[in-house]
Amino acid sequence: MVPHLATALNGPLLDFEKKILEATPSIERWFRLEWQEHTPPFYCSVDMRNSGFKLAPVDTNLFPGGFNHLGSEMLPLAVQASMAAIEKYCPDARNLLLIPEDRPCNASYWQNIARQMQIYRQTGLNVRLGNLDENATEVKTIVLADGAELLVEPLQRSANGRRLGLKNFDPCTILLNNDLSTRIPAILENIHEQTLLPPLHAGWAMRRKTNHFASYDEVVKKFAKMVEIDPWLINPFHAKCGDVDFEAGTGLDGLMASVDTILAKIRKKYKEYGIKDKPFVIVKADAGTCGMGIMTVRDSREVRDLSSKQRNKMTVVKDGREVHDYIVQEGVYTFEQIDESVAEPVVYMIDRYVVGGFYRVHQDRGVDENLNAPGMEFVPLAFAQQHAVPDVRAKPGTAAPNRFYMYGVVARLALLAASLELEKTDPNPEIY
Amino acid sequence: MVPHLATALNGPLLDFEKKILEATPSIERWFRLEWQEHTPPFYCSVDMRNSGFKLAPVDTNLFPGGFNHLGSEMLPLAVQASMAAIEKYCPDARNLLLIPEDRPCNASYWQNIARQMQIYRQTGLNVRLGNLDENATEVKTIVLADGAELLVEPLQRSANGRRLGLKNFDPCTILLNNDLSTRIPAILENIHEQTLLPPLHAGWAMRRKTNHFASYDEVVKKFAKMVEIDPWLINPFHAKCGDVDFEAGTGLDGLMASVDTILAKIRKKYKEYGIKDKPFVIVKADAGTCGMGIMTVRDSREVRDLSSKQRNKMTVVKDGREVHDYIVQEGVYTFEQIDESVAEPVVYMIDRYVVGGFYRVHQDRGVDENLNAPGMEFVPLAFAQQHAVPDVRAKPGTAAPNRFYMYGVVARLALLAASLELEKTDPNPEIY
């Protein structure tokens, strides 16, 4: 299915698409050289918003959980990319231990795990699932919609305590698909003989969105200079705001000030580009996931005047964790629509390669709201359909592959930012 | 388009498909380890024949010329694979010099070049075409069916004589798509500062099919042991026969003896498997290309009793070169059909990755004849359609992706053989 798009690609983005296409050899070479210096995360998905005048990543996920939403015709790409990744980390790997979420955000999560297992098996690995729940002693069976069964087995350390595996299964590589929202479980500490991907500090117990977007600022600055664009076209303003307690009502002045600052910056840019839309910001938990702890703010007084229910929603996120640090991010309208529902693209990468994507669609949400919420649906991005490689001669804004290429470029900028972010936040940087 | 296949997959191959699918993780790991030891050619295509009881590569092309026949949905795979390859050879590459055939086998060849240029551009390279014809002083313009133009520019060595390029174009990598049938042109000699792919001894001026198939014997021996199959199921018998002169009538006794030996070996195998078909061999120029210098032989007396026209066809091949060395190869029936025409699969690889394929179809040829001949047509292999990754649970012989995976495995065995062959025949082996 090719989604029906109602995107109003206009002025600045058309020009951006044109520049991106013309500069393809330079852009790809630039990425190639950056990947000589930086190691990409094993996998990554990037939520993006396209407002017609701006295309920006708004969230970079290092534990992507929607592989089942990619078109099946994209699978060979994913297999090939994961071959390249595995060869780098552990060329003689035979066994891969995949550690899924213990409490997934949504029911279709296990289809994602089944899909990932299929990809890694095809890569040349025996794949088994480990249960991060330390109280688990039995094998847990998960029955999928098609009747297939997944077995999630209790983790165990080897007799000498140096290795992590399952009963009769000693992996070379351990792949986390669990975002470690609350804490880093002891059983994952001190793994030195095996490759643990992504590293522990990529989990939300330690990771912060503001670190990511600070790295993204850096990456975009370099990239925008190369292709000669205003960095703002692909980068949302953001600010960090700590020590906020919605329940106690403390720290709200600081938050309001940040909101005002970002709104003022957006207003200035909108004026520069003649954009008539109303500026807004998104306030998000700096370490939140599953689309929780997120609100749209059009006026700074809104953060002061929350209802008690709203305050609670902003404070308590996944797994009951309390939040006091927030990121205030420029809101980017999404002017893409599928069947009159608001849609945003999500791009998936393995290693340094784009392997597919989908549209997240929500029929009850507005163009300035978070779509990662119950009721969302998924439509595969038509990457592999039609002529899957950009057509330089097409009129800007008219060819789907050209738009997807542009999405892939911006998503890879976020991927590169994640790579820098992980380097900078590494608690044991000597291993680099 | 999904080709309608009339293949009678029976006994031994069904069992082989089952074994291959079950052993996927081991097979992929085995390839991964082999590629740690051996460097794959930059690109390669393999002509295969599927007789229902046997699946074998019959020709391995190191200058593939049919990229235009791959489905366009396979392009992202080709781009990704060529990114992996370029990163290995020359990570900071900016310019690629592609040297096409000066006298292509067929008119659609230039569409292949246009397609390749598109792939390498997307890989992050500026691509220009060089004319191997040393007498060329002007830029040659080739107009494609869609009106696009290709410019083939005169080659030139740099002022100090150490580098090869074009006017105002200094490439890091030089990619030959010219099989050097007659000789190695002086302008390609002594290139030490740039990467020349594939190496000169891969050209037909030096390459011999019998060397390739000797390496293939080795590869298959190892592989067959791992998956526990009779190597014959994927390997045609072959023998080398030199000093043959069809015109002078000399050396024919030796050739007849070789034909008899191979026919006897096939007969024995057919008996073992209860195959009722009539054994045949293919006699081919040991260094031939473009489907020239090839005959089907069912009885050794046929090589003695050729008409004068047939003798000439076996002696004079591409670019007027005279042949005296032949390979006698077990003939493999092709029992695949598309619209009642005989078809054989051709699998394309870049670096160590399968990136697509097509069926070569010929409505005027029989199941025991060479299909690489005027009148042939091409139908893209449906790799990327349906569910592009094998389905282990499907009944053997029923799922197209499972068959294509099997084709991909056998094609990669031939690719690995080519890699070994190039190592062994390297005139300057110290560079490895």
Coordinates of N, CA and C in Angstrom, one line a residue, chain A residues 4-160:
Chain A
H4 N -1.5 7.5 0.9 CA -2.0 8.8 0.3 C -1.5 9.9 1.2
L5 N -0.6 10.8 0.6 CA -0.1 11.8 1.4 C -0.7 13.2 1.0
A6 N -0.9 13.9 2.1 CA -1.5 15.3 1.8 C -0.5 16.3 2.3
T7 N 0.8 16.0 2.1 CA 1.8 16.9 2.6 C 1.9 18.1 1.8
A8 N 1.9 19.3 2.4 CA 2.1 20.5 1.7 C 3.6 20.8 1.7
L9 N 4.3 20.2 0.8 CA 5.8 20.5 0.7 C 5.9 21.9 0.1
N10 N 6.4 22.8 0.8 CA 6.5 24.1 0.1 C 7.9 24.8 0.3
G11 N 8.0 26.0 0.0 CA 9.2 26.7 -0.1 C 10.5 26.1 0.4
P12 N 10.9 26.3 1.6 CA 12.2 25.9 2.1 C 12.5 24.4 1.9
L13 N 11.5 23.5 2.1 CA 11.8 22.1 2.1 C 12.0 21.6 0.6
L14 N 11.3 22.2 -0.3 CA 11.5 21.9 -1.7 C 12.9 22.2 -2.1
D15 N 13.4 23.3 -1.6 CA 14.7 23.7 -1.9 C 15.7 22.8 -1.3
F16 N 15.4 22.4 0.0 CA 16.2 21.4 0.7 C 16.3 20.1 0.0
E17 N 15.1 19.6 -0.5 CA 15.1 18.3 -1.2 C 16.0 18.4 -2.4
K18 N 15.9 19.5 -3.1 CA 16.7 19.7 -4.3 C 18.2 19.6 -4.0
K19 N 18.6 20.4 -2.9 CA 20.0 20.4 -2.5 C 20.5 19.0 -2.1
I20 N 19.6 18.3 -1.3 CA 20.0 17.0 -0.8 C 20.3 16.1 -2.0
L21 N 19.4 16.1 -3.0 CA 19.5 15.2 -4.1 C 20.7 15.5 -4.9
E22 N 21.0 16.8 -5.2 CA 22.1 17.1 -6.0 C 23.4 16.8 -5.2
A23 N 23.4 16.9 -3.9 CA 24.6 16.7 -3.1 C 24.8 15.2 -2.7
T24 N 23.9 14.3 -3.3 CA 24.0 12.9 -2.8 C 25.4 12.3 -2.7
P25 N 26.2 12.4 -3.8 CA 27.5 11.8 -3.6 C 28.3 12.4 -2.4
S26 N 28.2 13.7 -2.3 CA 29.0 14.3 -1.2 C 28.4 13.9 0.2
I27 N 27.1 13.8 0.2 CA 26.4 13.5 1.5 C 26.8 12.0 1.9
E28 N 26.7 11.1 0.9 CA 27.0 9.7 1.2 C 28.5 9.6 1.6
R29 N 29.3 10.3 0.9 CA 30.8 10.2 1.3 C 31.0 10.8 2.7
W30 N 30.3 11.9 3.0 CA 30.4 12.5 4.3 C 30.0 11.5 5.4
F31 N 28.9 10.8 5.2 CA 28.5 9.8 6.2 C 29.6 8.7 6.3
R32 N 30.1 8.3 5.1 CA 31.1 7.2 5.1 C 32.3 7.6 5.9
L33 N 32.7 8.8 5.8 CA 33.8 9.3 6.6 C 33.5 9.4 8.1
E34 N 32.3 9.9 8.4 CA 31.9 10.0 9.8 C 31.9 8.6 10.4
W35 N 31.4 7.6 9.7 CA 31.4 6.2 10.2 C 32.7 5.6 10.3
Q36 N 33.7 6.2 9.7 CA 35.1 5.8 10.0 C 35.5 6.2 11.4
E37 N 34.9 7.3 11.9 CA 35.3 7.9 13.2 C 34.4 7.5 14.3
H38 N 33.2 7.2 14.0 CA 32.2 6.9 15.0 C 31.5 5.6 14.7
T39 N 31.2 4.8 15.7 CA 30.5 3.6 15.5 C 29.0 3.8 15.7
P40 N 28.2 3.4 14.7 CA 26.7 3.6 14.8 C 26.2 2.6 15.9
P41 N 25.1 3.0 16.6 CA 24.4 2.0 17.4 C 24.0 0.8 16.6
F42 N 23.8 -0.4 17.2 CA 23.5 -1.6 16.4 C 22.2 -1.3 15.6
Y43 N 21.2 -0.7 16.3 CA 20.0 -0.3 15.6 C 19.4 0.9 16.2
C44 N 18.4 1.5 15.5 CA 17.9 2.8 15.9 C 16.7 3.1 15.1
S45 N 15.7 3.7 15.7 CA 14.6 4.3 14.9 C 14.4 5.7 15.3
V46 N 14.0 6.5 14.3 CA 13.9 8.0 14.5 C 12.5 8.4 14.1
D47 N 11.8 9.0 15.1 CA 10.5 9.6 14.8 C 10.7 11.0 14.2
M48 N 10.1 11.3 13.1 CA 10.3 12.5 12.4 C 9.0 13.3 12.2
R49 N 9.1 14.6 12.0 CA 7.9 15.4 11.7 C 8.2 16.2 10.5
N50 N 7.3 16.3 9.5 CA 7.5 17.1 8.3 C 6.4 18.1 8.3
S51 N 6.7 19.4 8.5 CA 5.7 20.4 8.5 C 5.6 21.1 7.2
G52 N 6.3 20.6 6.2 CA 6.3 21.2 4.9 C 7.4 22.3 4.8
F53 N 7.6 23.0 5.9 CA 8.7 24.0 5.8 C 9.8 23.5 6.7
K54 N 9.7 22.4 7.4 CA 10.7 21.9 8.3 C 10.6 20.4 8.4
L55 N 11.7 19.7 8.4 CA 11.7 18.3 8.6 C 12.7 18.0 9.7
A56 N 12.2 17.4 10.8 CA 13.1 17.3 12.0 C 12.8 16.0 12.7
P57 N 13.9 15.4 13.2 CA 13.7 14.2 14.1 C 13.2 14.8 15.4
V58 N 12.3 14.1 16.1 CA 11.8 14.5 17.4 C 12.1 13.5 18.5
D59 N 12.5 12.3 18.1 CA 12.8 11.3 19.1 C 13.7 10.2 18.4
T60 N 14.7 9.8 19.1 CA 15.7 8.8 18.6 C 15.7 7.6 19.5
N61 N 15.2 6.5 19.0 CA 15.0 5.3 19.9 C 16.1 4.3 19.7
L62 N 16.8 4.0 20.7 CA 17.9 3.0 20.6 C 17.5 1.6 20.9
F63 N 16.2 1.4 21.2 CA 15.7 0.0 21.4 C 14.4 -0.1 20.5
P64 N 14.6 0.0 19.2 CA 13.4 0.1 18.4 C 12.5 -1.2 18.5
G65 N 11.2 -0.9 18.6 CA 10.3 -2.0 18.9 C 9.2 -2.2 17.8
G66 N 9.5 -1.7 16.6 CA 8.4 -1.8 15.6 C 8.8 -2.5 14.3
F67 N 9.8 -3.4 14.4 CA 10.3 -4.0 13.1 C 9.2 -4.7 12.4
N68 N 8.1 -5.1 13.1 CA 7.0 -5.8 12.4 C 6.2 -4.8 11.5
H69 N 6.4 -3.5 11.7 CA 5.7 -2.6 10.9 C 6.4 -2.2 9.6
L70 N 7.6 -2.7 9.4 CA 8.3 -2.4 8.2 C 7.7 -3.3 7.1
G71 N 7.7 -2.9 5.8 CA 7.2 -3.7 4.8 C 8.1 -5.0 4.6
S72 N 7.5 -6.2 4.4 CA 8.3 -7.4 4.3 C 9.3 -7.3 3.2
E73 N 9.0 -6.5 2.1 CA 9.9 -6.4 1.0 C 11.2 -5.7 1.5
M74 N 11.3 -5.1 2.7 CA 12.5 -4.5 3.2 C 13.4 -5.5 3.9
L75 N 12.9 -6.7 4.2 CA 13.6 -7.6 5.0 C 15.0 -7.9 4.5
P76 N 15.2 -8.1 3.2 CA 16.6 -8.4 2.7 C 17.6 -7.3 3.1
L77 N 17.1 -6.0 3.1 CA 17.9 -4.9 3.5 C 18.4 -5.0 4.9
A78 N 17.4 -5.4 5.8 CA 17.7 -5.5 7.2 C 18.6 -6.6 7.5
V79 N 18.5 -7.7 6.7 CA 19.4 -8.9 6.9 C 20.8 -8.5 6.5
Q80 N 20.9 -7.8 5.3 CA 22.2 -7.4 4.8 C 22.9 -6.5 5.8
A81 N 22.1 -5.5 6.3 CA 22.7 -4.5 7.3 C 23.1 -5.2 8.5
S82 N 22.3 -6.2 9.0 CA 22.7 -6.8 10.3 C 23.9 -7.8 10.0
M83 N 24.0 -8.3 8.8 CA 25.3 -9.1 8.5 C 26.5 -8.2 8.6
A84 N 26.4 -7.0 8.1 CA 27.5 -6.0 8.2 C 27.8 -5.7 9.6
A85 N 26.8 -5.5 10.4 CA 27.0 -5.2 11.8 C 27.6 -6.3 12.6
I86 N 27.1 -7.5 12.5 CA 27.6 -8.7 13.2 C 29.0 -8.9 12.9
E87 N 29.4 -8.8 11.6 CA 30.7 -9.0 11.1 C 31.7 -8.1 11.9
K88 N 31.2 -6.9 12.2 CA 32.1 -6.0 12.9 C 32.3 -6.3 14.4
Y89 N 31.2 -6.8 15.0 CA 31.3 -7.0 16.4 C 31.8 -8.4 16.8
C90 N 31.4 -9.3 16.0 CA 31.8 -10.7 16.4 C 31.7 -11.6 15.2
P91 N 32.7 -11.6 14.3 CA 32.5 -12.3 13.0 C 32.3 -13.8 13.2
D92 N 32.8 -14.4 14.2 CA 32.5 -15.8 14.3 C 31.3 -16.1 15.2
A93 N 30.5 -15.1 15.4 CA 29.3 -15.3 16.2 C 28.4 -16.5 15.7
R94 N 28.0 -17.3 16.7 CA 27.1 -18.4 16.3 C 25.7 -18.1 17.0
N95 N 25.8 -17.6 18.3 CA 24.6 -17.4 19.1 C 24.4 -16.0 19.4
L96 N 23.1 -15.6 19.3 CA 22.7 -14.2 19.7 C 21.6 -14.3 20.8
L97 N 21.9 -13.6 21.9 CA 20.9 -13.6 23.0 C 20.1 -12.2 22.8
L98 N 18.9 -12.3 22.6 CA 18.0 -11.1 22.5 C 17.2 -10.9 23.8
I99 N 17.3 -9.8 24.4 CA 16.6 -9.5 25.6 C 15.5 -8.5 25.4
P100 N 14.3 -9.0 25.3 CA 13.1 -8.1 25.0 C 12.6 -7.4 26.2
E101 N 11.7 -6.5 26.0 CA 11.0 -5.8 27.1 C 10.4 -6.8 28.1
D102 N 10.3 -6.5 29.4 CA 9.5 -7.4 30.2 C 8.1 -6.8 30.2
R103 N 7.9 -5.5 30.1 CA 6.6 -5.0 30.1 C 6.5 -4.0 28.9
P104 N 6.2 -4.6 27.7 CA 6.2 -3.8 26.5 C 5.1 -2.8 26.5
C105 N 5.3 -1.7 25.7 CA 4.4 -0.6 25.6 C 3.1 -1.1 24.9
N106 N 3.2 -2.0 24.0 CA 1.9 -2.4 23.3 C 2.0 -3.9 22.9
A107 N 0.8 -4.4 22.6 CA 0.7 -5.9 22.4 C 1.4 -6.4 21.2
S108 N 1.5 -5.5 20.2 CA 2.1 -6.0 18.9 C 3.7 -6.1 19.1
Y109 N 4.2 -5.7 20.3 CA 5.6 -5.8 20.5 C 6.2 -7.1 20.2
W110 N 5.5 -8.2 20.5 CA 6.1 -9.5 20.3 C 6.2 -9.9 18.9
Q111 N 5.4 -9.3 18.0 CA 5.5 -9.5 16.6 C 6.8 -8.9 16.1
N112 N 7.2 -7.8 16.7 CA 8.4 -7.1 16.5 C 9.6 -8.1 16.8
I113 N 9.5 -8.7 18.0 CA 10.5 -9.6 18.4 C 10.6 -10.8 17.4
A114 N 9.5 -11.3 17.0 CA 9.5 -12.5 16.1 C 10.2 -12.0 14.8
R115 N 9.9 -10.8 14.3 CA 10.5 -10.3 13.1 C 12.0 -10.2 13.2
Q116 N 12.4 -9.6 14.4 CA 13.8 -9.5 14.6 C 14.5 -10.8 14.6
M117 N 13.9 -11.8 15.3 CA 14.5 -13.1 15.3 C 14.7 -13.7 13.9
Q118 N 13.7 -13.4 13.1 CA 13.8 -13.9 11.7 C 15.0 -13.2 11.0
I119 N 15.2 -11.9 11.2 CA 16.3 -11.2 10.6 C 17.6 -11.7 11.0
Y120 N 17.8 -11.9 12.3 CA 19.1 -12.3 12.8 C 19.4 -13.8 12.5
R121 N 18.3 -14.6 12.4 CA 18.6 -16.0 12.0 C 19.1 -16.0 10.6
Q122 N 18.5 -15.2 9.7 CA 19.0 -15.1 8.3 C 20.4 -14.5 8.2
T123 N 20.7 -13.7 9.2 CA 22.1 -13.2 9.3 C 23.1 -14.2 9.6
G124 N 22.6 -15.4 10.1 CA 23.6 -16.5 10.4 C 23.8 -16.6 11.9
L125 N 22.7 -16.5 12.7 CA 22.8 -16.6 14.1 C 21.7 -17.4 14.7
N126 N 22.0 -18.2 15.7 CA 21.0 -18.9 16.4 C 20.5 -17.9 17.5
V127 N 19.2 -17.6 17.5 CA 18.7 -16.6 18.4 C 17.8 -17.1 19.4
R128 N 18.0 -16.8 20.7 CA 17.1 -17.1 21.7 C 16.8 -15.9 22.6
L129 N 15.7 -16.0 23.3 CA 15.3 -14.8 24.1 C 15.5 -15.0 25.6
G130 N 16.0 -13.9 26.2 CA 16.3 -14.0 27.6 C 15.4 -13.1 28.4
N131 N 15.0 -13.5 29.6 CA 14.0 -12.8 30.4 C 14.8 -11.9 31.4
L132 N 14.6 -10.6 31.4 CA 15.3 -9.7 32.2 C 14.8 -9.7 33.7
D133 N 13.6 -10.2 33.8 CA 13.0 -10.3 35.1 C 13.7 -11.3 36.0
E134 N 14.4 -10.7 37.0 CA 15.3 -11.6 37.8 C 14.5 -12.7 38.6
N135 N 13.2 -12.5 38.8 CA 12.5 -13.5 39.5 C 12.0 -14.6 38.7
A136 N 12.2 -14.5 37.4 CA 11.7 -15.6 36.4 C 12.6 -16.8 36.6
T137 N 12.0 -17.9 36.8 CA 12.8 -19.2 36.9 C 12.3 -20.2 35.9
E138 N 11.1 -19.9 35.3 CA 10.6 -20.8 34.3 C 10.7 -20.2 32.9
V139 N 10.6 -21.0 31.9 CA 10.5 -20.5 30.5 C 9.1 -19.9 30.3
K140 N 9.0 -18.7 29.8 CA 7.7 -18.1 29.6 C 7.4 -18.3 28.1
T141 N 6.2 -18.7 27.8 CA 5.8 -18.9 26.4 C 4.8 -17.8 26.0
I142 N 5.2 -17.1 24.9 CA 4.3 -16.1 24.3 C 3.7 -16.6 23.0
V143 N 2.4 -16.6 22.9 CA 1.7 -17.1 21.7 C 1.4 -15.9 20.8
L144 N 1.8 -15.9 19.6 CA 1.5 -14.8 18.7 C 0.2 -15.0 18.0
A145 N -0.2 -14.0 17.3 CA -1.5 -14.1 16.6 C -1.6 -15.2 15.6
D146 N -0.5 -15.5 15.0 CA -0.5 -16.6 13.9 C -0.3 -17.9 14.5
G147 N -0.2 -18.0 15.9 CA -0.1 -19.3 16.5 C 1.3 -19.7 16.8
A148 N 2.3 -18.9 16.3 CA 3.7 -19.2 16.6 C 4.0 -18.9 18.0
E149 N 5.0 -19.6 18.6 CA 5.3 -19.4 20.0 C 6.7 -18.8 20.2
L150 N 6.8 -17.9 21.1 CA 8.2 -17.4 21.4 C 8.4 -17.9 22.9
L151 N 9.7 -18.4 23.1 CA 10.1 -18.8 24.4 C 11.0 -17.8 25.0
V152 N 10.7 -17.2 26.2 CA 11.5 -16.3 26.8 C 12.1 -17.0 28.1
E153 N 13.4 -17.2 28.0 CA 14.1 -18.1 29.0 C 14.8 -17.3 30.1
P154 N 14.9 -17.9 31.3 CA 15.6 -17.2 32.4 C 17.0 -16.9 32.1
L155 N 17.5 -15.8 32.4 CA 19.0 -15.5 32.2 C 19.8 -16.2 33.2
Q156 N 21.0 -16.6 32.9 CA 21.9 -17.1 33.9 C 23.3 -16.7 33.6
R157 N 24.1 -16.4 34.7 CA 25.5 -16.1 34.5 C 26.2 -17.5 34.4
S158 N 27.4 -17.5 33.8 CA 28.2 -18.8 33.7 C 28.7 -19.1 35.0
A159 N 29.2 -20.3 35.2 CA 29.7 -20.8 36.5 C 30.8 -19.9 37.1
N160 N 31.6 -19.4 36.2 CA 32.7 -18.5 36.7 C 32.2 -17.0 36.9

